[in-house]
Coordinates of C-alpha atoms and ligand atoms in Angstrom, one line a residue:
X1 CA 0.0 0.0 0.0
X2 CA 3.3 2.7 0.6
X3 CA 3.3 2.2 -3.2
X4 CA 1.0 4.7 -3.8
X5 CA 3.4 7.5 -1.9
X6 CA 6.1 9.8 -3.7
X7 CA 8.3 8.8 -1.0
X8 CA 7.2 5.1 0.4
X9 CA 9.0 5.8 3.7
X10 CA 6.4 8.2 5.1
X11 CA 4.2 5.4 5.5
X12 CA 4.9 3.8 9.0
X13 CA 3.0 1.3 10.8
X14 CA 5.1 1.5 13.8
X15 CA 4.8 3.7 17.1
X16 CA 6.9 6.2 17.5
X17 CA 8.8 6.3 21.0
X18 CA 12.5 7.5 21.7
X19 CA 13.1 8.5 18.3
X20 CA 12.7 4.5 17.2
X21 CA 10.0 2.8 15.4
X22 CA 8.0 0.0 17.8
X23 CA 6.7 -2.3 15.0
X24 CA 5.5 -4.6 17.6
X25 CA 4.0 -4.8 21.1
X26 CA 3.3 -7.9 23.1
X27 CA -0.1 -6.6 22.8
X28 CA -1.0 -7.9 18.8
X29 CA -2.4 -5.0 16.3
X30 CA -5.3 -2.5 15.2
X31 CA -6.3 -2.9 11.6
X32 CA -7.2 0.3 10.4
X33 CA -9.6 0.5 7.2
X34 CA -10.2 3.1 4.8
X35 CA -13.4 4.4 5.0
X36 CA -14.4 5.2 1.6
X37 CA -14.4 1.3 0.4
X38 CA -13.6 -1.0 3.5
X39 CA -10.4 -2.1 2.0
X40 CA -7.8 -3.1 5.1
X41 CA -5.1 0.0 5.0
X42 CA -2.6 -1.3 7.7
X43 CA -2.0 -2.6 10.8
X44 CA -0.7 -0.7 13.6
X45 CA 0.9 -2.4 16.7
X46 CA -1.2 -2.0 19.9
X47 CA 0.2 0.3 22.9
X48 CA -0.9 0.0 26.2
X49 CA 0.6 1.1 29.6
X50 CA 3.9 0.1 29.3
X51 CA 4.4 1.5 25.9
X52 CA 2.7 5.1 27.6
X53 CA 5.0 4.8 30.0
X54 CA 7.8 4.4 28.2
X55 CA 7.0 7.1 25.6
X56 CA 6.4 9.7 28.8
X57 CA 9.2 8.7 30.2
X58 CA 11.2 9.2 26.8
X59 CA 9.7 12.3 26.8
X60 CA 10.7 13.4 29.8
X61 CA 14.0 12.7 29.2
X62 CA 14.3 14.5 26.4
X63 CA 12.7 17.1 28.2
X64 CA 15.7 17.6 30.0
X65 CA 17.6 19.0 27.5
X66 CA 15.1 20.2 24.9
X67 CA 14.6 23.3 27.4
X68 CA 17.7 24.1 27.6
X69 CA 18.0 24.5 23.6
X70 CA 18.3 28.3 23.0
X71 CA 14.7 29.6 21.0
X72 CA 16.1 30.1 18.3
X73 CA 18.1 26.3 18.2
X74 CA 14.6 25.4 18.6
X75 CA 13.0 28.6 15.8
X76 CA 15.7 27.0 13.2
X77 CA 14.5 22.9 13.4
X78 CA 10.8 23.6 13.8
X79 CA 11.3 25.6 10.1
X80 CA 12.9 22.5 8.6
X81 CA 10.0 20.5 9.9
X82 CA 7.6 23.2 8.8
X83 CA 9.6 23.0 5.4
X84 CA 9.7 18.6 5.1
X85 CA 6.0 19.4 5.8
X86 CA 4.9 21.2 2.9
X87 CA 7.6 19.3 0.6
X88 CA 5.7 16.2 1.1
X89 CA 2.3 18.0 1.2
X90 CA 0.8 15.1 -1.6
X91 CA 1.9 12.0 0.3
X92 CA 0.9 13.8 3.9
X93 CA -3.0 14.7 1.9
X94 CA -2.6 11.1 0.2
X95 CA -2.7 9.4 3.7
X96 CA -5.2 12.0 5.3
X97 CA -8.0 10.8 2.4
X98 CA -7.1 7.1 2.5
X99 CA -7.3 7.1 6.4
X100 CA -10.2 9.7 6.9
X101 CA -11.7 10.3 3.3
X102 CA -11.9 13.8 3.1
X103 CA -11.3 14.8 -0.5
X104 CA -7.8 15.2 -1.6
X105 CA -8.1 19.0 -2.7
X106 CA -9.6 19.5 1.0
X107 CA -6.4 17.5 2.4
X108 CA -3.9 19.5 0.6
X109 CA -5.3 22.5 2.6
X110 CA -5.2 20.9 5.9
X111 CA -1.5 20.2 5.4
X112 CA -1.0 24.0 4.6
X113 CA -3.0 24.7 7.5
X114 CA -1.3 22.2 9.5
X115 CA 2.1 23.5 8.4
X116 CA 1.0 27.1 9.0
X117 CA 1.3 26.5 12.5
X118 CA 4.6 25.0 12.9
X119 CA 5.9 27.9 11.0
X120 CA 3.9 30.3 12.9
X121 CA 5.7 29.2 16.3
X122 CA 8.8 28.7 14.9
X123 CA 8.8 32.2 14.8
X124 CA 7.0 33.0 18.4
X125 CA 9.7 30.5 19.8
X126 CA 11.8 33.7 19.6
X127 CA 9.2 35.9 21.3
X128 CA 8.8 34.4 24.4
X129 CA 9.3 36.9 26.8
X130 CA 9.2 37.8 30.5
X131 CA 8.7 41.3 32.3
X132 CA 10.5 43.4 34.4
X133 CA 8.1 44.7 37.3
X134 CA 8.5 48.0 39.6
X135 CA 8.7 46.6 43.0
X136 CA 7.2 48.6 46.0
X137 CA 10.5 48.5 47.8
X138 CA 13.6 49.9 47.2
X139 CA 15.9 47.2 47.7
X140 CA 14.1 44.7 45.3
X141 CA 13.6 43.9 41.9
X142 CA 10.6 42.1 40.6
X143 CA 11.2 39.6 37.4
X144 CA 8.7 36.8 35.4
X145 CA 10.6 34.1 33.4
X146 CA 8.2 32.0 31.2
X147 CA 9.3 28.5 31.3
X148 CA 8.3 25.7 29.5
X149 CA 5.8 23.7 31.2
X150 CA 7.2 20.0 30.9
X151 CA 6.4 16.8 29.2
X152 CA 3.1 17.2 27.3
X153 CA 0.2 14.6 26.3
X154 CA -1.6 15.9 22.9
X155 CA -4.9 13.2 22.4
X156 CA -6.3 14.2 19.1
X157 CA -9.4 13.2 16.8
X158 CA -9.5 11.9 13.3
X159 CA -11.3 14.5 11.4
X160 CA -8.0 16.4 11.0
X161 CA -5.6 14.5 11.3
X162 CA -2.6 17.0 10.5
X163 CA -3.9 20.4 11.7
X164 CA -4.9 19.4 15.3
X165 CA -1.6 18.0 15.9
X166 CA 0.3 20.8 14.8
X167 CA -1.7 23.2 16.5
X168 CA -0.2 21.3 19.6
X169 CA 3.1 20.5 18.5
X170 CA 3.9 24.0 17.3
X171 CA 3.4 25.4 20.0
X172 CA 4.8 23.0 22.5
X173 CA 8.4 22.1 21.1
X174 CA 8.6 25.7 20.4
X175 CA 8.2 26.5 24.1
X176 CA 10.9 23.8 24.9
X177 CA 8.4 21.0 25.9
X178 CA 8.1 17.5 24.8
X179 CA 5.1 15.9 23.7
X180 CA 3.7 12.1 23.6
X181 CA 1.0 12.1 21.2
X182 CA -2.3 9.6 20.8
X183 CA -3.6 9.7 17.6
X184 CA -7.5 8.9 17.3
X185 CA -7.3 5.3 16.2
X186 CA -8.6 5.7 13.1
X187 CA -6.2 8.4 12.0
X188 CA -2.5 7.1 13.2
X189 CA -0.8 7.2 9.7
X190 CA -1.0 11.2 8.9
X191 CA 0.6 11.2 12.7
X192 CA 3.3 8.8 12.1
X193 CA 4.5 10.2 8.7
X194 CA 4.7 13.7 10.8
X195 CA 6.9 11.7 13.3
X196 CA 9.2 10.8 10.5
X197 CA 9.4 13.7 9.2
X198 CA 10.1 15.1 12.8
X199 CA 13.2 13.0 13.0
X200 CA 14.6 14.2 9.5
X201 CA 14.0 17.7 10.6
X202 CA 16.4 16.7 13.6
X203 CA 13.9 17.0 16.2
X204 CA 15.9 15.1 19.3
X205 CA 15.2 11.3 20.1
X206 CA 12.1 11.5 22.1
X207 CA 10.9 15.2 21.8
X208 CA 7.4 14.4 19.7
X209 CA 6.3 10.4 20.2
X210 CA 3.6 8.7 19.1
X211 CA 1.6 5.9 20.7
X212 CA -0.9 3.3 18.6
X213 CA -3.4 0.9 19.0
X214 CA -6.9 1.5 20.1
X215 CA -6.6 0.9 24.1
X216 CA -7.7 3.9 24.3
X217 CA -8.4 4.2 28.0
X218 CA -5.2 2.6 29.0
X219 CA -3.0 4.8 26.8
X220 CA -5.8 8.0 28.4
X221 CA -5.5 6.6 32.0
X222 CA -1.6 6.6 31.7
X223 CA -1.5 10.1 29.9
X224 CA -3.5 11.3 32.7
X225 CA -2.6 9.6 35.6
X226 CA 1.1 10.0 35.2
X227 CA 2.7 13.0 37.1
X228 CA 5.5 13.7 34.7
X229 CA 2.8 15.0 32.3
X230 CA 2.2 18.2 33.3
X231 CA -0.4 19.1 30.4
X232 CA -3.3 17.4 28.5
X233 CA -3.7 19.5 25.0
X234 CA -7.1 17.5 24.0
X235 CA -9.5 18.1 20.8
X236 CA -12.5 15.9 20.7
X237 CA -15.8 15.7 21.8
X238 CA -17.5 17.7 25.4
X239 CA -18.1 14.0 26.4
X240 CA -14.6 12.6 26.2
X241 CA -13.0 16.2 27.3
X242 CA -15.0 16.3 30.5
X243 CA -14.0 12.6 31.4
X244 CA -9.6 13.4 30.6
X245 CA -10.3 16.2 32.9
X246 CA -12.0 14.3 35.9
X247 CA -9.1 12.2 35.3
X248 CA -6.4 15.0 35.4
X249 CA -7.7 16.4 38.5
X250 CA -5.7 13.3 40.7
X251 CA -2.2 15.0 39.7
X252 CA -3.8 18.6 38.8
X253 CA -2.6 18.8 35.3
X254 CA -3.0 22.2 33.2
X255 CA -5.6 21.0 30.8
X256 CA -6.6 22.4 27.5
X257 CA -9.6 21.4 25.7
X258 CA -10.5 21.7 21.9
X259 CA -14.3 20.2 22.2
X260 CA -17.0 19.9 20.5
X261 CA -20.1 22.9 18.7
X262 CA -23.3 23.5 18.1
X263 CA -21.9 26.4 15.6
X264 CA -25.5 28.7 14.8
X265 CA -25.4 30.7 11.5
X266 CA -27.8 33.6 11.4
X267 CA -28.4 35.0 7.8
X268 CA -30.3 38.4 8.3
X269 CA -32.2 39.3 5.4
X270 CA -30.1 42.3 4.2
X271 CA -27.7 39.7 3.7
X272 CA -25.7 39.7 0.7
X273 CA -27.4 35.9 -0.9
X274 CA -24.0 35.2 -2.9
X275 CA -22.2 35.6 0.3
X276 CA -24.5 33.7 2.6
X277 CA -24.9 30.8 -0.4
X278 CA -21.0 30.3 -0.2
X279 CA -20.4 31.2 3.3
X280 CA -23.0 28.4 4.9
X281 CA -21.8 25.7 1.6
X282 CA -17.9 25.9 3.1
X283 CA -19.0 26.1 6.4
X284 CA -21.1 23.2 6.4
X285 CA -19.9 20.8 3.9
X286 CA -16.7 21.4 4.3
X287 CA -15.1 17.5 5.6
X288 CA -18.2 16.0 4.9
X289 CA -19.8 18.4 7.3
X290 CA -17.3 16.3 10.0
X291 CA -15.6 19.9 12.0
X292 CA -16.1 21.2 15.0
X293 CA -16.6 24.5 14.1
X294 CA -19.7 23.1 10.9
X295 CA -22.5 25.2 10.7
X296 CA -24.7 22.7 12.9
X297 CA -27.9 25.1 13.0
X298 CA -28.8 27.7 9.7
X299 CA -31.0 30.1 11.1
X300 CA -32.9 32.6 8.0
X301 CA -34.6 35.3 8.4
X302 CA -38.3 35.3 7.1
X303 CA -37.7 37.3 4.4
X304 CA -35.2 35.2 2.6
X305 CA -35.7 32.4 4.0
X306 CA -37.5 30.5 0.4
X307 CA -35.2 31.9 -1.6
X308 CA -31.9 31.1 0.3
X309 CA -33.2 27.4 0.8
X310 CA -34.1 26.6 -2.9
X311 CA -30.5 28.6 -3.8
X312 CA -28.6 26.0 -1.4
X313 CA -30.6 23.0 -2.3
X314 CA -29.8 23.6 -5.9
X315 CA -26.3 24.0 -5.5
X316 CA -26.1 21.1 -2.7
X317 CA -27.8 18.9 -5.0
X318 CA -24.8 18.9 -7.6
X319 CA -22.1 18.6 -5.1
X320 CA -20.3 15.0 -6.8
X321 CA -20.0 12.3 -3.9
X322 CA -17.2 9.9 -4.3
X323 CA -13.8 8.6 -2.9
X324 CA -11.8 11.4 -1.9
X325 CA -8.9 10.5 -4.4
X326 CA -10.9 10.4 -7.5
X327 CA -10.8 13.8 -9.1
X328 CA -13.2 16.9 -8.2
X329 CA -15.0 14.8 -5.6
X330 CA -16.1 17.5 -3.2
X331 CA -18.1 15.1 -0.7
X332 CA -16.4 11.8 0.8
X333 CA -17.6 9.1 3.1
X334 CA -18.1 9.5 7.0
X335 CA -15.5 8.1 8.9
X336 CA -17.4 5.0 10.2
X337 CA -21.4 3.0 9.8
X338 CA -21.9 4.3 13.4
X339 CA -21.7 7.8 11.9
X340 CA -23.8 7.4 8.9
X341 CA -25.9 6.2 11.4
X342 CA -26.0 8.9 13.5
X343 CA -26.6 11.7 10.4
X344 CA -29.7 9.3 9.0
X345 CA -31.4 9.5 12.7
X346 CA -31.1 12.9 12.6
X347 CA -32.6 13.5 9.4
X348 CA -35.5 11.3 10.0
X349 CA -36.4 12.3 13.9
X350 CA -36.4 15.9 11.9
X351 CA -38.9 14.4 9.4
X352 CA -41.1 12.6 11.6
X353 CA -41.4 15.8 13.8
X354 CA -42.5 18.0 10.5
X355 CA -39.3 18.9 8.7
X356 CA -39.2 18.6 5.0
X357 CA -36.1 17.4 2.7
X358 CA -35.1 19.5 -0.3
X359 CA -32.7 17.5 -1.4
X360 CA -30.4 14.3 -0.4
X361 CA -31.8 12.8 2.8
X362 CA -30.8 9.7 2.3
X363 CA -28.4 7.0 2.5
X364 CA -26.3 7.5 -1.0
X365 CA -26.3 4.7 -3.8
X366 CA -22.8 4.0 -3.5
X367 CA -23.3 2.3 -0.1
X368 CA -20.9 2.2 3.2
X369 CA -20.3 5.2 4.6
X370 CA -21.5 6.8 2.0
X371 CA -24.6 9.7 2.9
X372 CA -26.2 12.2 0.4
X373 CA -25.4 15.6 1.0
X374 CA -28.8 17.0 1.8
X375 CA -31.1 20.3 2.9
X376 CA -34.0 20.5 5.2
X377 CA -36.3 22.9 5.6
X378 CA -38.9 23.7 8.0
X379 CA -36.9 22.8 10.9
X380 CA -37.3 23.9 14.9
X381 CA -34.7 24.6 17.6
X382 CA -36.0 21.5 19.5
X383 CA -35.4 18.8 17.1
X384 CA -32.4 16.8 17.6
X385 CA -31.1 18.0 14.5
X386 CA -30.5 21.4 16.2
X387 CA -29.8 20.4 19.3
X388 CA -27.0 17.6 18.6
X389 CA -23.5 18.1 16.5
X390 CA -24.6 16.5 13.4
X391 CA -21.4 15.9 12.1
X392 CA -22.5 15.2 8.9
X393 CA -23.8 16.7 5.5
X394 CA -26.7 17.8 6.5
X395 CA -28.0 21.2 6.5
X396 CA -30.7 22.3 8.5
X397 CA -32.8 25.4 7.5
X398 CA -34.6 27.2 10.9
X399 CA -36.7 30.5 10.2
X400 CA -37.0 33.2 12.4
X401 CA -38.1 36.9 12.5
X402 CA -36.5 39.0 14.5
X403 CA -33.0 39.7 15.9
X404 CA -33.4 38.9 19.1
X405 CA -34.9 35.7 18.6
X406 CA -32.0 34.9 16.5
X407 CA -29.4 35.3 19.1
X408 CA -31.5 33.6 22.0
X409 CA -31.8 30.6 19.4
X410 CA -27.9 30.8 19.0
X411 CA -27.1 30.4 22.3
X412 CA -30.0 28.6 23.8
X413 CA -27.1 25.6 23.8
X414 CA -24.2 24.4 26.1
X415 CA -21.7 24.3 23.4
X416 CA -19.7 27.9 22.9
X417 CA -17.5 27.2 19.7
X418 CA -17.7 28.8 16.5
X419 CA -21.3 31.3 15.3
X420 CA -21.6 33.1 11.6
X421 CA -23.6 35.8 10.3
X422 CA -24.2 36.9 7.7
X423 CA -25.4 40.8 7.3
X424 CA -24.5 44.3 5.4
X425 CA -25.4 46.3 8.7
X426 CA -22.3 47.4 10.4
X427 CA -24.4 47.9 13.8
X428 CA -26.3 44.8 13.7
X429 CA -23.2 42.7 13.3
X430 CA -21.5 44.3 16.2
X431 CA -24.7 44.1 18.1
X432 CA -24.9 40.4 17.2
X433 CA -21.3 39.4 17.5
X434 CA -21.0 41.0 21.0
X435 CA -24.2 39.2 22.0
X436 CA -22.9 35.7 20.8
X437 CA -21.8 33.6 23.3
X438 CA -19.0 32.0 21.4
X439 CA -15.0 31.9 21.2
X440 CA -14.9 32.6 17.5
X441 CA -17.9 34.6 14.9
X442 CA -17.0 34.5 11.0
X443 CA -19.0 37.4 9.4
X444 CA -20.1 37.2 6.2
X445 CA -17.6 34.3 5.8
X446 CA -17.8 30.6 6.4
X447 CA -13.8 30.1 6.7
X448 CA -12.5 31.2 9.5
X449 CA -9.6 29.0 10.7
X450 CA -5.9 30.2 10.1
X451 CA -3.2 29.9 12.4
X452 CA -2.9 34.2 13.0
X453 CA -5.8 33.8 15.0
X454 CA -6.9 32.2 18.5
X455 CA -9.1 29.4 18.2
X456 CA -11.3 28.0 20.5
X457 CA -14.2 27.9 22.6
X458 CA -16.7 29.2 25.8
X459 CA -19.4 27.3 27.9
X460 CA -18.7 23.5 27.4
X461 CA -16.5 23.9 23.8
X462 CA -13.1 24.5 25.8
X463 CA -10.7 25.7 27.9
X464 CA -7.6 27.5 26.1
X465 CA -6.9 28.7 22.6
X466 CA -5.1 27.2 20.3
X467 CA -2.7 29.6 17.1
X468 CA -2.1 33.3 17.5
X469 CA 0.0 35.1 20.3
X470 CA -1.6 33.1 22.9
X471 CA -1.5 29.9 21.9
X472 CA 2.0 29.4 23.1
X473 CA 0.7 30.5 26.7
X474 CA -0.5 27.3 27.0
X475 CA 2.7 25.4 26.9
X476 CA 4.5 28.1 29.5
X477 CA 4.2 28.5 33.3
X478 CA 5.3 32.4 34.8
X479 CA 8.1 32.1 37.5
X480 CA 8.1 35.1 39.5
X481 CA 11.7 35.9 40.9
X482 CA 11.4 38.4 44.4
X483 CA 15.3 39.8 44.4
X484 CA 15.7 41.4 47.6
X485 CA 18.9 42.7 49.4
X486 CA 19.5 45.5 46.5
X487 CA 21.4 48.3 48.8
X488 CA 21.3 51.8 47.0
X489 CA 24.4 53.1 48.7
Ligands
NAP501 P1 -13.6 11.7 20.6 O1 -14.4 10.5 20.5 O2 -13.8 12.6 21.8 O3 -12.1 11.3 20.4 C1 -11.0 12.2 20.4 C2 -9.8 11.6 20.9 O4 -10.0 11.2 22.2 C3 -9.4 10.3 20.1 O5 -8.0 10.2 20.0 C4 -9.9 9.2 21.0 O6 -9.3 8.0 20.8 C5 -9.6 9.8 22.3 N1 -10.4 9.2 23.4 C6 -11.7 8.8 23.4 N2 -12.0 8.3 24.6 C7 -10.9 8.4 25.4 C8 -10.6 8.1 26.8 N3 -11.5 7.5 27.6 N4 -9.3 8.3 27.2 C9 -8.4 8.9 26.4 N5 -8.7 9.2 25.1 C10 -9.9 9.0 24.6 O7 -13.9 12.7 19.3 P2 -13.8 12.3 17.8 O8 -15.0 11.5 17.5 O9 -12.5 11.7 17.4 O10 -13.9 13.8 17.1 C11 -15.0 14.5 17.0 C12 -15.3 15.5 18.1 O11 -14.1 16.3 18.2 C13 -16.4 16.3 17.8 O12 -17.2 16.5 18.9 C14 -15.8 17.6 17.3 O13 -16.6 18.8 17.5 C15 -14.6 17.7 18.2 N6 -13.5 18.5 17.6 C16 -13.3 19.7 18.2 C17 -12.3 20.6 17.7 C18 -12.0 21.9 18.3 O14 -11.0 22.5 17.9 N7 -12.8 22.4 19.3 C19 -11.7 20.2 16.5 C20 -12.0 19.0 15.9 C21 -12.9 18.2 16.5 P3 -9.8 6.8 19.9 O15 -9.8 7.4 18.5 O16 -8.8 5.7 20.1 O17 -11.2 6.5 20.3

């Protein structure tokens, strides 16, 4: 199967641990299939709490002198990695659609995404800076070092592979920490290839590891349990987020947490209708409507509301379905049947409480994981459909008539991720945007992810942000140094 790489190499069914490759555990293997036909992809060695253990205590090691690096030691190999990165940008998108399906073109971006943020903190390694504070007392002098915060445990999701590891590696080997990552089990091989390419950038033996396998809660419990992590970065769903940090609270472990949305979309009807149409179509279907941050909930005003529905159905109803390698496929298969599952309850609770399908609703004729990209009109803020993450491509149309109502529909919800609007009134969008109880509002835009900005959530979406100027906060502790003793004679 490497065959179908550039450079065969990048494909590793091996953890990653102390800079060598495990190919085998005493534990046997995970078979991992691709989702858009079944077909077996590899076989990946189990980890369980030994392997953790070893790969945290690997890390830590490394840890050791990996701080001590100087920033810009560390600036200089995060820009070759950042530069391997987007020199292998094919093979990296090749195994993103054969383990998660997304279509290739959409893969290609998610590695210049991904690699955005490695460059990004390559260059705030260098920026890291402390203060210099007026004490109240003559004889002392007040000082904050940021250090890095220690051996870190990134647990990541499959719907981007790439980009939600190297919104935590970035950050965290440019502080000077190490890192032990879990893949999500079904999306190990985009991890491992950035492993090897991690070593050939000359990141040290043990800096960024990479356990496999699908014992999930072992590898979890150990990650943390174990009190030479100091910090869980975590992106995945409220459910599993909530659970890492019950489990962090025993050795108090600075946690940040990437979770799940309910993202609203409000199109007001001064809306610009080209906008809105392109806006909500990247916003939802983008991944197969599998993001955190997809517009879950498409609220219309009345005015528009016919029109912008039979605008979207048309254009959803040509969107071409298909394996994510075959050219100008724009919608590939959900990850897993459990999935599919999921979207098709949604759509028919949705129907059987009065909604009405303009187009798709259906499972789609090519069969597995396969779901027709669809449109529903007609639909309340109390069916499931509204209520749930869909995580699927499914767009449901709500109506409503006034402002207000709009924004208590938004964020009648516990989930705080991403919100859009779309509008032409300067004062309503402010109005609306400040109202939004969210970490992130795209206006007039349904693309709003780059590494420049901080990502993240409110409510029960997260704790931290992830990109930007702050992101590397996360990875740094403030030591405070009280110099006293300072005679001014
Ligand atoms: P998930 O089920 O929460 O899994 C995410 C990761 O957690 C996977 O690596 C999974 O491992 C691991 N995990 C599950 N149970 C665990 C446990 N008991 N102990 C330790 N690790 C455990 O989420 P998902 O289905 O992969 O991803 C979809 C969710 O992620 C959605 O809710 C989406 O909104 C959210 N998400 C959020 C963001 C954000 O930035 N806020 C970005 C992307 C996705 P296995 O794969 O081995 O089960």
């Amino acid at each position: 199967m490497n065959s179908i790489l550039k450079d065969p190499s990048l494909w590793r069914e091996a953890a990653l641990i102390d800079g060598e490759w495990i190919a085998a555990t005493p534990h046997g293997t995970t078979e991992l299939r691709n989702p858009a036909n079944g077909d077996l992809l590899a076989t990946l060695p189990r980890c369980k709490e030994e392997e953790t253990t070893n790969a945290v205590l690997a890390a830590d090691r490394a840890f050791r002198k990996w701080r001590t690096t100087t920033a810009k030691h560390r600036s200089q190999v995060l820009y070759r990695w950042w530069q391997l990165i987007v020199e292998n940008k094919n093979d990296l998108a090749t195994l993103i659609t054969l383990e998660e399906g997304k279509p290739i073109a959409e893969a290609r971006g998610e590695i210049d995404y991904a690699a955005g943020f490695i460059q990004w903190f390559a260059e705030e390694a260098k920026r890291i800076r402390g203060d210099v504070i007026p004490s109240s007392k003559d004889t002392q002098r007040i000082v904050t070092l940021k250090q890095a915060i220690g051996v870190c445990a990134a647990i990541t999701p499959w719907n981007f592979p790439a980009a939600m590891i190297a919104r935590k590696a970035g950050p965290a080997l440019a502080a000077g920490c190490t890192m032990v990552v879990k893949p999500a089990s079904q999306t190990p091989l985009t991890a491992l290839a950035l492993g090897e390419l991690a070593l050939r950038a000359g990141i040290p033996a043990g800096v960024f590891n990479v356990v496999t396998g699908n014992d999930t809660r072992a590898i979890g419990g150990v990650l943390t349990s174990h009190p030479l992590v100091r910090k869980i970065t975590f992106t995945g769903s409220t459910e599993v987020g909530r659970l890492l940090l019950q489990q962090s609270a025993s050795t108090i472990k600075k946690c940040s947490m990437e979770l799940g949305g309910n993202a609203p979309c409000i199109v007001f009807d001064d809306a610009s209708i080209d906008l809105a149409v392109e806006g909500i179509l990247v916003a939802k279907f983008r991944n197969t409507g599998q993001s955190c941050i997809a517009a879950n909930r498409v609220m219309v005003q009345d005015g528009i509301y016919d029109a912008l529905a039979e605008r979207l159905a048309n254009r959803v109803s040509k969107l071409l379905v298909g394996n994510g390698l075959d050219d100008g496929v724009q919608i590939g298969p959900l990850i897993d049947s459990a999935a599919v599952g999921k979207v098709a309850e949604h759509v028919s609770s949705a129907v059987n409480a009065g909604a009405r399908v303009l187009t798709g609703g259906q499972h789609h004729s090519m069969g597995g994981c396969f779901f027709q990209p669809t449109v529903i009109v007609d639909v309340t803020p109390d069916m499931t459909i509204a209520v749930e993450e869909t995580f699927g491509p499914v767009l449901p149309l709500i109506r409503f008539k006034t402002d207000d109502e709009a924004i208590a529909m938004a964020n009648d919800t516990e989930f705080g991720l991403a919100a859009y609007l779309f509008s032409k009134d300067a004062v309503r969008i402010w109005r609306t945007s400040e109202a939004l109880e969210t970490g992130m509002v795209g206006i007039n835009t349904g693309l709003i992810s780059t590494e420049v900005a901080p990502f993240g959530g409110v409510k029960q979406s997260g704790l931290g942000r992830e990109g930007s100027q702050y992101g590397i906060d996360e990875f740094l502790e403030i030591k405070y140094l009280c110099w006293d003793g300072l005679s001014n004679d």
